[in-house]
Amino acid sequence: MSHVLLVHHAPSPRLRRILEALEKGLAHPELAGIGVESVPALAATDDHVLRADGYVLLTPANFGYMSGALKHFFDRTYYTCEGAVAGRPYALCVHGDNDTTGAVSSVERITTGWGLVAVAPAVELAGETDPDTLEAAADAAATVAAHLLA
């Protein structure tokens, strides 16, 4: 069975709604053959990364950058996982009050270093979420799992 690791930092109600949407996308009935592990960024380890076959990442945009929690996750796991996860699919979801550009580019630099393959464009959400934006997040997460079924 293939596994998706959902690494998240969701400290606010908005981000928790987005996290629920990502989990809903990964739980789609057509993806029943995929295991999912949802782990807060501060608890995720290199073992989590190495066990997974694909990744979904969720972070707020804080002062034009990814959250400190997600950055800490990458700092702790980067060199252990470098070279071991290349070619695996991932999707990124970023929420900010206005600009998410810096957060997206900072995560993409790290995932490029790991050799991960973005299978959906980064989902950039600003302000309040609505059903359409939550569905876009769910679809991006489901896309990662669908790539593992192929």
Coordinates of N, CA, C and O in Angstrom, one line a residue:
M1 N 0.8 -1.2 0.0 CA 0.0 0.0 0.0 C 0.9 1.2 0.0 O 1.8 1.3 0.8
S2 N 0.6 2.2 -0.8 CA 1.3 3.5 -0.9 C 0.7 4.4 0.2 O -0.4 4.3 0.6
H3 N 1.6 5.3 0.6 CA 1.2 6.2 1.7 C 1.5 7.7 1.3 O 2.5 8.0 0.7
V4 N 0.6 8.6 1.8 CA 0.8 10.0 1.6 C 1.0 10.6 3.0 O 0.3 10.3 4.0
L5 N 2.0 11.4 3.1 CA 2.3 12.1 4.4 C 1.8 13.6 4.2 O 2.2 14.3 3.3
L6 N 0.9 14.0 5.1 CA 0.3 15.3 5.1 C 1.0 16.0 6.3 O 0.8 15.7 7.5
V7 N 1.9 16.9 6.0 CA 2.6 17.7 7.0 C 2.0 19.1 7.0 O 1.9 19.8 6.0
H8 N 1.6 19.5 8.2 CA 0.8 20.7 8.3 C 1.2 21.6 9.6 O 1.6 21.0 10.6
H9 N 1.0 22.9 9.4 CA 1.0 23.8 10.5 C -0.3 24.6 10.4 O -0.5 25.4 9.5
A10 N -1.3 24.3 11.3 CA -2.6 24.9 11.1 C -3.1 25.4 12.5 O -3.9 24.9 13.1
P11 N -2.5 26.6 12.9 CA -2.8 27.1 14.2 C -4.1 27.9 14.3 O -4.5 28.2 15.4
S12 N -4.6 28.3 13.1 CA -5.8 29.2 13.2 C -7.1 28.4 12.7 O -6.9 27.3 12.0
P13 N -8.3 28.9 13.0 CA -9.5 28.2 12.5 C -9.5 28.1 10.9 O -9.9 27.1 10.4
R14 N -9.0 29.1 10.2 CA -9.0 29.1 8.8 C -8.1 27.9 8.3 O -8.5 27.2 7.4
L15 N -6.9 27.8 8.9 CA -6.0 26.8 8.5 C -6.5 25.4 8.9 O -6.3 24.4 8.1
R16 N -7.2 25.3 10.0 CA -7.8 24.0 10.3 C -8.9 23.6 9.4 O -9.0 22.4 9.0
R17 N -9.7 24.6 8.8 CA -10.7 24.2 7.8 C -10.0 23.7 6.5 O -10.4 22.8 5.9
I18 N -8.8 24.4 6.2 CA -8.1 23.9 5.0 C -7.5 22.5 5.2 O -7.6 21.7 4.4
L19 N -7.0 22.3 6.4 CA -6.5 21.0 6.8 C -7.6 19.9 6.6 O -7.3 18.8 6.1
E20 N -8.8 20.2 7.1 CA -9.9 19.3 7.0 C -10.2 19.0 5.5 O -10.5 17.9 5.1
A21 N -10.1 20.0 4.7 CA -10.4 19.9 3.3 C -9.3 19.0 2.6 O -9.6 18.1 1.8
L22 N -8.0 19.2 3.0 CA -7.0 18.3 2.5 C -7.2 16.8 2.9 O -7.1 15.9 2.1
E23 N -7.5 16.6 4.2 CA -7.8 15.3 4.7 C -9.0 14.7 3.9 O -9.0 13.5 3.6
K24 N -10.0 15.5 3.7 CA -11.2 15.0 2.9 C -10.8 14.6 1.5 O -11.2 13.6 1.0
G25 N -9.9 15.4 0.8 CA -9.5 15.0 -0.5 C -8.7 13.7 -0.5 O -8.9 12.9 -1.4
L26 N -7.9 13.5 0.5 CA -7.1 12.3 0.6 C -8.0 11.1 1.0 O -7.6 9.9 0.8
A27 N -9.2 11.3 1.5 CA -10.1 10.2 1.9 C -11.1 9.9 0.9 O -12.1 9.2 1.1
H28 N -11.0 10.5 -0.3 CA -12.0 10.2 -1.4 C -12.1 8.7 -1.6 O -11.1 8.0 -1.6
P29 N -13.3 8.2 -1.8 CA -13.5 6.7 -1.9 C -12.7 6.1 -3.0 O -12.3 4.9 -2.9
E30 N -12.4 6.8 -4.1 CA -11.6 6.2 -5.2 C -10.1 6.1 -4.8 O -9.4 5.5 -5.6
L31 N -9.7 6.6 -3.7 CA -8.3 6.5 -3.2 C -8.2 5.6 -2.1 O -7.3 5.7 -1.3
A32 N -9.1 4.6 -2.0 CA -9.1 3.7 -0.8 C -7.9 2.9 -0.6 O -7.6 2.5 0.4
G33 N -7.1 2.7 -1.7 CA -5.9 1.9 -1.6 C -4.7 2.7 -1.1 O -3.5 2.2 -1.1
I34 N -4.9 4.0 -0.7 CA -3.8 4.9 -0.2 C -3.9 5.1 1.3 O -5.0 5.5 1.8
G35 N -2.8 4.9 2.0 CA -2.8 5.2 3.4 C -2.4 6.7 3.6 O -1.7 7.2 2.7
V36 N -2.9 7.3 4.6 CA -2.6 8.7 4.9 C -2.2 8.8 6.3 O -2.8 8.3 7.2
E37 N -1.1 9.6 6.5 CA -0.6 10.0 7.8 C -0.6 11.5 7.9 O 0.1 12.1 7.1
S38 N -1.4 12.1 8.8 CA -1.5 13.5 9.0 C -0.7 13.8 10.2 O -1.0 13.4 11.3
V39 N 0.4 14.6 10.1 CA 1.3 14.9 11.2 C 1.6 16.4 11.2 O 2.0 17.0 10.2
P40 N 1.4 17.0 12.4 CA 1.8 18.4 12.6 C 3.3 18.6 12.2 O 4.2 17.7 12.5
A41 N 3.7 19.7 11.6 CA 5.0 19.9 11.2 C 6.1 19.8 12.3 O 7.2 19.3 12.1
L42 N 5.7 20.2 13.5 CA 6.6 20.1 14.6 C 6.8 18.7 15.1 O 7.8 18.4 15.9
A43 N 6.0 17.8 14.7 CA 6.1 16.4 15.2 C 6.6 15.4 14.0 O 7.0 14.3 14.3
A44 N 6.6 15.9 12.8 CA 7.0 15.1 11.7 C 8.5 14.9 11.7 O 9.3 15.8 12.0
T45 N 8.9 13.6 11.4 CA 10.3 13.3 11.4 C 10.8 12.8 10.1 O 10.0 12.5 9.2
D46 N 12.1 12.5 10.0 CA 12.6 11.9 8.8 C 12.1 10.6 8.5 O 11.9 10.2 7.4
D47 N 11.7 9.8 9.6 CA 11.1 8.5 9.4 C 9.8 8.6 8.7 O 9.4 7.8 7.8
H48 N 9.0 9.6 9.1 CA 7.7 9.9 8.4 C 7.9 10.1 6.9 O 7.2 9.6 6.1
V49 N 8.9 11.0 6.6 CA 9.2 11.4 5.2 C 9.6 10.1 4.4 O 9.2 9.9 3.3
L50 N 10.5 9.4 5.0 CA 11.1 8.2 4.3 C 10.1 7.1 4.0 O 10.1 6.4 3.1
R51 N 9.1 7.0 5.0 CA 8.1 5.9 4.8 C 7.0 6.3 3.8 O 6.3 5.5 3.2
A52 N 6.9 7.6 3.5 CA 5.8 8.1 2.6 C 6.2 8.0 1.1 O 7.4 8.0 0.8
D53 N 5.2 7.8 0.3 CA 5.4 7.8 -1.2 C 5.1 9.1 -1.8 O 5.4 9.3 -3.0
G54 N 4.4 9.9 -1.1 CA 3.9 11.2 -1.6 C 3.6 12.2 -0.5 O 3.5 11.7 0.7
Y55 N 3.5 13.5 -0.8 CA 3.5 14.5 0.3 C 2.5 15.5 0.0 O 2.4 16.0 -1.2
V56 N 1.8 16.0 1.0 CA 0.9 17.2 0.9 C 1.4 18.1 2.1 O 1.6 17.6 3.2
L57 N 1.7 19.3 1.7 CA 2.2 20.3 2.7 C 1.3 21.5 2.9 O 0.8 22.0 1.9
L58 N 1.0 21.9 4.1 CA 0.1 23.0 4.4 C 0.9 23.9 5.4 O 1.4 23.5 6.4
T59 N 0.9 25.2 5.0 CA 1.5 26.2 5.8 C 0.8 27.5 5.7 O 0.3 27.9 4.6
P60 N 0.8 28.3 6.8 CA 0.4 29.7 6.6 C 1.6 30.5 6.0 O 2.8 30.1 6.1
A61 N 1.3 31.6 5.4 CA 2.3 32.5 4.9 C 2.5 33.5 6.1 O 1.6 34.3 6.4
N62 N 3.7 33.5 6.7 CA 4.0 34.3 7.8 C 5.1 35.3 7.4 O 6.2 34.9 7.2
F63 N 4.7 36.6 7.4 CA 5.7 37.6 7.0 C 6.4 37.3 5.7 O 7.6 37.5 5.6
G64 N 5.7 36.8 4.7 CA 6.3 36.5 3.4 C 7.0 35.2 3.3 O 7.8 35.0 2.4
Y65 N 6.9 34.3 4.3 CA 7.7 33.1 4.3 C 6.8 32.0 4.8 O 5.7 32.2 5.4
M66 N 7.2 30.7 4.7 CA 6.5 29.6 5.3 C 6.6 29.7 6.8 O 7.4 30.5 7.3
S67 N 5.7 29.0 7.4 CA 5.7 29.1 8.9 C 7.0 28.6 9.5 O 7.7 27.7 8.9
G68 N 7.3 29.0 10.7 CA 8.5 28.6 11.3 C 8.5 27.1 11.6 O 9.5 26.4 11.6
A69 N 7.2 26.6 11.9 CA 7.1 25.1 12.1 C 7.5 24.3 10.9 O 8.2 23.3 11.0
L70 N 7.0 24.7 9.7 CA 7.3 24.0 8.5 C 8.8 24.1 8.2 O 9.5 23.1 7.8
K71 N 9.4 25.3 8.4 CA 10.8 25.5 8.2 C 11.6 24.6 9.1 O 12.6 24.0 8.7
H72 N 11.2 24.5 10.4 CA 11.9 23.6 11.3 C 11.8 22.2 10.9 O 12.8 21.4 11.0
F73 N 10.6 21.8 10.4 CA 10.5 20.4 9.8 C 11.5 20.2 8.7 O 12.2 19.1 8.8
F74 N 11.6 21.1 7.8 CA 12.6 20.9 6.7 C 14.0 20.9 7.3 O 14.9 20.2 6.8
D75 N 14.3 21.8 8.2 CA 15.6 21.9 8.8 C 16.0 20.5 9.5 O 17.2 20.1 9.4
R76 N 15.1 19.9 10.1 CA 15.4 18.6 10.8 C 15.5 17.4 9.9 O 16.1 16.4 10.2
T77 N 14.8 17.5 8.7 CA 14.7 16.3 7.9 C 15.5 16.4 6.6 O 15.7 15.4 5.9
Y78 N 15.9 17.6 6.2 CA 16.4 17.8 4.8 C 17.6 16.9 4.5 O 17.5 16.2 3.5
Y79 N 18.6 16.9 5.2 CA 19.8 16.2 4.8 C 19.6 14.7 5.0 O 20.2 13.9 4.2
T80 N 18.9 14.2 5.9 CA 18.6 12.8 6.0 C 17.8 12.3 4.8 O 18.1 11.1 4.4
C81 N 16.9 13.1 4.3 CA 16.0 12.6 3.3 C 16.5 13.0 1.9 O 16.0 12.5 0.9
E82 N 17.5 13.9 1.8 CA 18.0 14.3 0.5 C 18.5 13.1 -0.3 O 19.3 12.3 0.2
G83 N 18.1 13.0 -1.5 CA 18.5 11.9 -2.4 C 17.6 10.7 -2.2 O 17.6 9.8 -3.1
A84 N 16.9 10.6 -1.1 CA 16.1 9.4 -0.9 C 14.6 9.5 -1.3 O 13.9 8.5 -1.5
V85 N 14.2 10.7 -1.6 CA 12.8 11.0 -1.9 C 12.6 11.6 -3.3 O 11.4 11.9 -3.7
A86 N 13.6 11.7 -4.1 CA 13.5 12.3 -5.4 C 12.5 11.5 -6.3 O 12.4 10.3 -6.2
G87 N 11.8 12.3 -7.0 CA 10.8 11.8 -7.9 C 9.4 11.5 -7.3 O 8.5 11.2 -8.0
R88 N 9.3 11.7 -6.0 CA 8.0 11.5 -5.4 C 7.1 12.7 -5.6 O 7.6 13.8 -5.6
P89 N 5.8 12.5 -5.7 CA 4.8 13.6 -5.9 C 4.5 14.3 -4.6 O 4.6 13.8 -3.5
Y90 N 4.2 15.6 -4.9 CA 3.8 16.4 -3.7 C 2.8 17.5 -4.2 O 2.8 17.9 -5.4
A91 N 2.1 18.1 -3.2 CA 1.3 19.3 -3.5 C 1.5 20.2 -2.3 O 1.7 19.8 -1.2
L92 N 1.3 21.5 -2.5 CA 1.5 22.5 -1.5 C 0.3 23.4 -1.4 O -0.3 23.8 -2.4
C93 N -0.1 23.7 -0.2 CA -1.2 24.6 0.1 C -0.7 25.7 1.0 O -0.2 25.3 2.1
V94 N -0.9 26.9 0.7 CA -0.5 28.0 1.5 C -1.6 29.0 1.7 O -2.3 29.4 0.8
H95 N -1.8 29.4 3.0 CA -2.8 30.4 3.3 C -2.2 31.7 3.9 O -1.3 31.6 4.7
G96 N -2.6 32.8 3.4 CA -2.1 34.1 3.9 C -3.2 35.1 3.9 O -4.3 34.9 3.3
D97 N -3.0 36.1 4.7 CA -4.0 37.2 4.7 C -4.1 38.0 3.4 O -5.1 38.5 3.0
N98 N -2.9 38.0 2.7 CA -2.9 38.7 1.4 C -1.9 38.1 0.5 O -2.3 37.5 -0.5
D99 N -0.6 38.1 0.7 CA 0.4 37.6 -0.2 C 1.0 36.3 0.2 O 1.5 36.2 1.3
T100 N 1.0 35.3 -0.6 CA 1.5 34.0 -0.3 C 2.8 33.7 -1.2 O 3.4 32.6 -1.0
T101 N 3.2 34.6 -2.0 CA 4.2 34.4 -3.0 C 5.5 33.9 -2.3 O 6.2 32.9 -2.8
G102 N 6.0 34.6 -1.3 CA 7.3 34.3 -0.7 C 7.2 32.9 0.0 O 8.2 32.1 -0.1
A103 N 6.1 32.6 0.6 CA 6.0 31.3 1.3 C 6.0 30.2 0.2 O 6.7 29.1 0.4
V104 N 5.3 30.4 -0.9 CA 5.3 29.3 -1.9 C 6.7 29.1 -2.5 O 7.2 28.0 -2.6
S105 N 7.4 30.2 -2.8 CA 8.7 30.1 -3.4 C 9.7 29.5 -2.4 O 10.6 28.7 -2.8
S106 N 9.6 29.8 -1.2 CA 10.5 29.2 -0.2 C 10.3 27.7 -0.1 O 11.3 26.9 0.0
V107 N 9.1 27.2 0.0 CA 8.8 25.8 0.0 C 9.3 25.1 -1.3 O 9.9 24.0 -1.3
E108 N 9.0 25.8 -2.4 CA 9.4 25.2 -3.7 C 10.9 25.0 -3.9 O 11.4 24.1 -4.5
R109 N 11.7 25.9 -3.3 CA 13.1 25.8 -3.3 C 13.6 24.5 -2.6 O 14.4 23.8 -3.1
I110 N 13.0 24.3 -1.5 CA 13.3 23.1 -0.7 C 12.9 21.8 -1.4 O 13.6 20.8 -1.5
T111 N 11.7 21.8 -1.9 CA 11.2 20.6 -2.5 C 11.9 20.3 -3.8 O 12.1 19.1 -4.2
T112 N 12.4 21.3 -4.5 CA 13.3 21.2 -5.6 C 14.6 20.5 -5.2 O 15.1 19.6 -5.9
G113 N 15.1 20.9 -4.1 CA 16.4 20.3 -3.6 C 16.2 18.9 -3.3 O 17.1 18.1 -3.4
W114 N 15.0 18.5 -2.8 CA 14.7 17.1 -2.5 C 14.4 16.3 -3.8 O 14.4 15.1 -3.8
G115 N 14.1 17.0 -4.9 CA 13.8 16.4 -6.1 C 12.3 15.9 -6.2 O 12.0 15.0 -7.0
L116 N 11.5 16.5 -5.3 CA 10.0 16.2 -5.4 C 9.4 16.7 -6.7 O 9.9 17.7 -7.2
V117 N 8.3 16.1 -7.1 CA 7.6 16.5 -8.3 C 6.3 17.1 -7.9 O 5.4 16.4 -7.4
A118 N 6.1 18.4 -8.2 CA 4.8 19.0 -8.0 C 3.8 18.4 -9.0 O 4.0 18.5 -10.2
V119 N 2.7 17.8 -8.5 CA 1.7 17.2 -9.4 C 0.5 18.1 -9.5 O -0.5 17.7 -10.2
A120 N 0.5 19.2 -8.8 CA -0.6 20.2 -8.9 C 0.1 21.6 -8.7 O 1.0 21.7 -7.9
P121 N -0.5 22.6 -9.3 CA 0.0 24.0 -8.9 C -0.2 24.2 -7.4 O -1.2 23.7 -6.8
A122 N 0.7 25.0 -6.8 CA 0.5 25.4 -5.4 C -0.9 26.1 -5.3 O -1.3 26.9 -6.1
V123 N -1.6 25.6 -4.2 CA -2.9 26.2 -3.9 C -2.6 27.4 -3.0 O -2.1 27.2 -1.9
E124 N -2.8 28.6 -3.5 CA -2.6 29.8 -2.7 C -3.9 30.4 -2.3 O -4.7 30.9 -3.2
L125 N -4.2 30.5 -1.0 CA -5.4 31.0 -0.5 C -5.2 32.2 0.3 O -4.3 32.3 1.1
A126 N -6.1 33.2 0.1 CA -5.9 34.5 0.8 C -7.2 34.8 1.5 O -8.3 34.6 0.9
G127 N -7.1 35.3 2.7 CA -8.3 35.8 3.4 C -9.2 34.6 3.8 O -8.8 33.5 4.1
E128 N -10.5 34.9 3.8 CA -11.5 33.9 4.1 C -11.6 32.8 3.1 O -11.4 33.0 1.9
T129 N -11.8 31.6 3.5 CA -12.0 30.4 2.6 C -13.4 30.3 2.3 O -14.3 30.6 3.1
D130 N -13.7 29.7 1.1 CA -15.1 29.4 0.7 C -15.1 28.0 0.2 O -14.1 27.4 0.0
P131 N -16.3 27.5 -0.1 CA -16.3 26.1 -0.6 C -15.5 25.8 -1.8 O -14.8 24.8 -2.0
D132 N -15.4 26.8 -2.7 CA -14.6 26.6 -4.0 C -13.1 26.5 -3.6 O -12.4 25.7 -4.2
T133 N -12.6 27.4 -2.7 CA -11.2 27.3 -2.4 C -10.8 26.1 -1.6 O -9.8 25.5 -1.8
L134 N -11.7 25.6 -0.8 CA -11.5 24.4 0.0 C -11.5 23.2 -0.9 O -10.8 22.3 -0.8
E135 N -12.4 23.2 -2.0 CA -12.4 22.2 -2.9 C -11.1 22.1 -3.7 O -10.6 21.0 -4.0
A136 N -10.6 23.3 -4.1 CA -9.3 23.3 -4.8 C -8.2 22.7 -4.0 O -7.3 21.9 -4.5
A137 N -8.2 22.9 -2.7 CA -7.2 22.3 -1.8 C -7.4 20.8 -1.7 O -6.4 20.0 -1.8
A138 N -8.6 20.4 -1.6 CA -8.9 18.9 -1.5 C -8.5 18.2 -2.8 O -7.9 17.1 -2.8
D139 N -8.8 18.9 -4.0 CA -8.4 18.3 -5.2 C -6.9 18.2 -5.4 O -6.4 17.2 -5.9
A140 N -6.1 19.2 -4.9 CA -4.6 19.1 -5.0 C -4.1 17.9 -4.2 O -3.3 17.1 -4.6
A141 N -4.7 17.7 -3.0 CA -4.3 16.6 -2.1 C -4.6 15.3 -2.8 O -3.8 14.3 -2.8
A142 N -5.8 15.2 -3.3 CA -6.3 13.9 -4.0 C -5.4 13.6 -5.2 O -5.2 12.5 -5.5
T143 N -4.9 14.7 -5.9 CA -4.0 14.5 -7.0 C -2.8 13.7 -6.6 O -2.3 12.9 -7.4
V144 N -2.2 14.1 -5.5 CA -1.0 13.4 -5.0 C -1.3 11.9 -4.8 O -0.6 11.0 -5.3
A145 N -2.4 11.6 -4.2 CA -2.8 10.2 -3.9 C -3.1 9.5 -5.3 O -2.7 8.3 -5.4
A146 N -3.7 10.1 -6.2 CA -4.1 9.5 -7.5 C -2.8 9.2 -8.2 O -2.8 8.1 -8.9
H147 N -1.8 10.0 -8.1 CA -0.5 9.6 -8.8 C 0.1 8.4 -8.2 O 0.8 7.7 -8.9
L148 N -0.2 8.1 -7.0 CA 0.4 6.8 -6.4 C -0.4 5.6 -6.8 O 0.1 4.5 -6.7
L149 N -1.6 5.8 -7.3 CA -2.4 4.6 -7.8 C -2.0 4.2 -9.2 O -2.3 3.1 -9.6
A150 N -1.4 5.1 -9.9 CA -1.1 4.9 -11.3 C 0.0 3.8 -11.5 O 0.8 3.6 -10.7

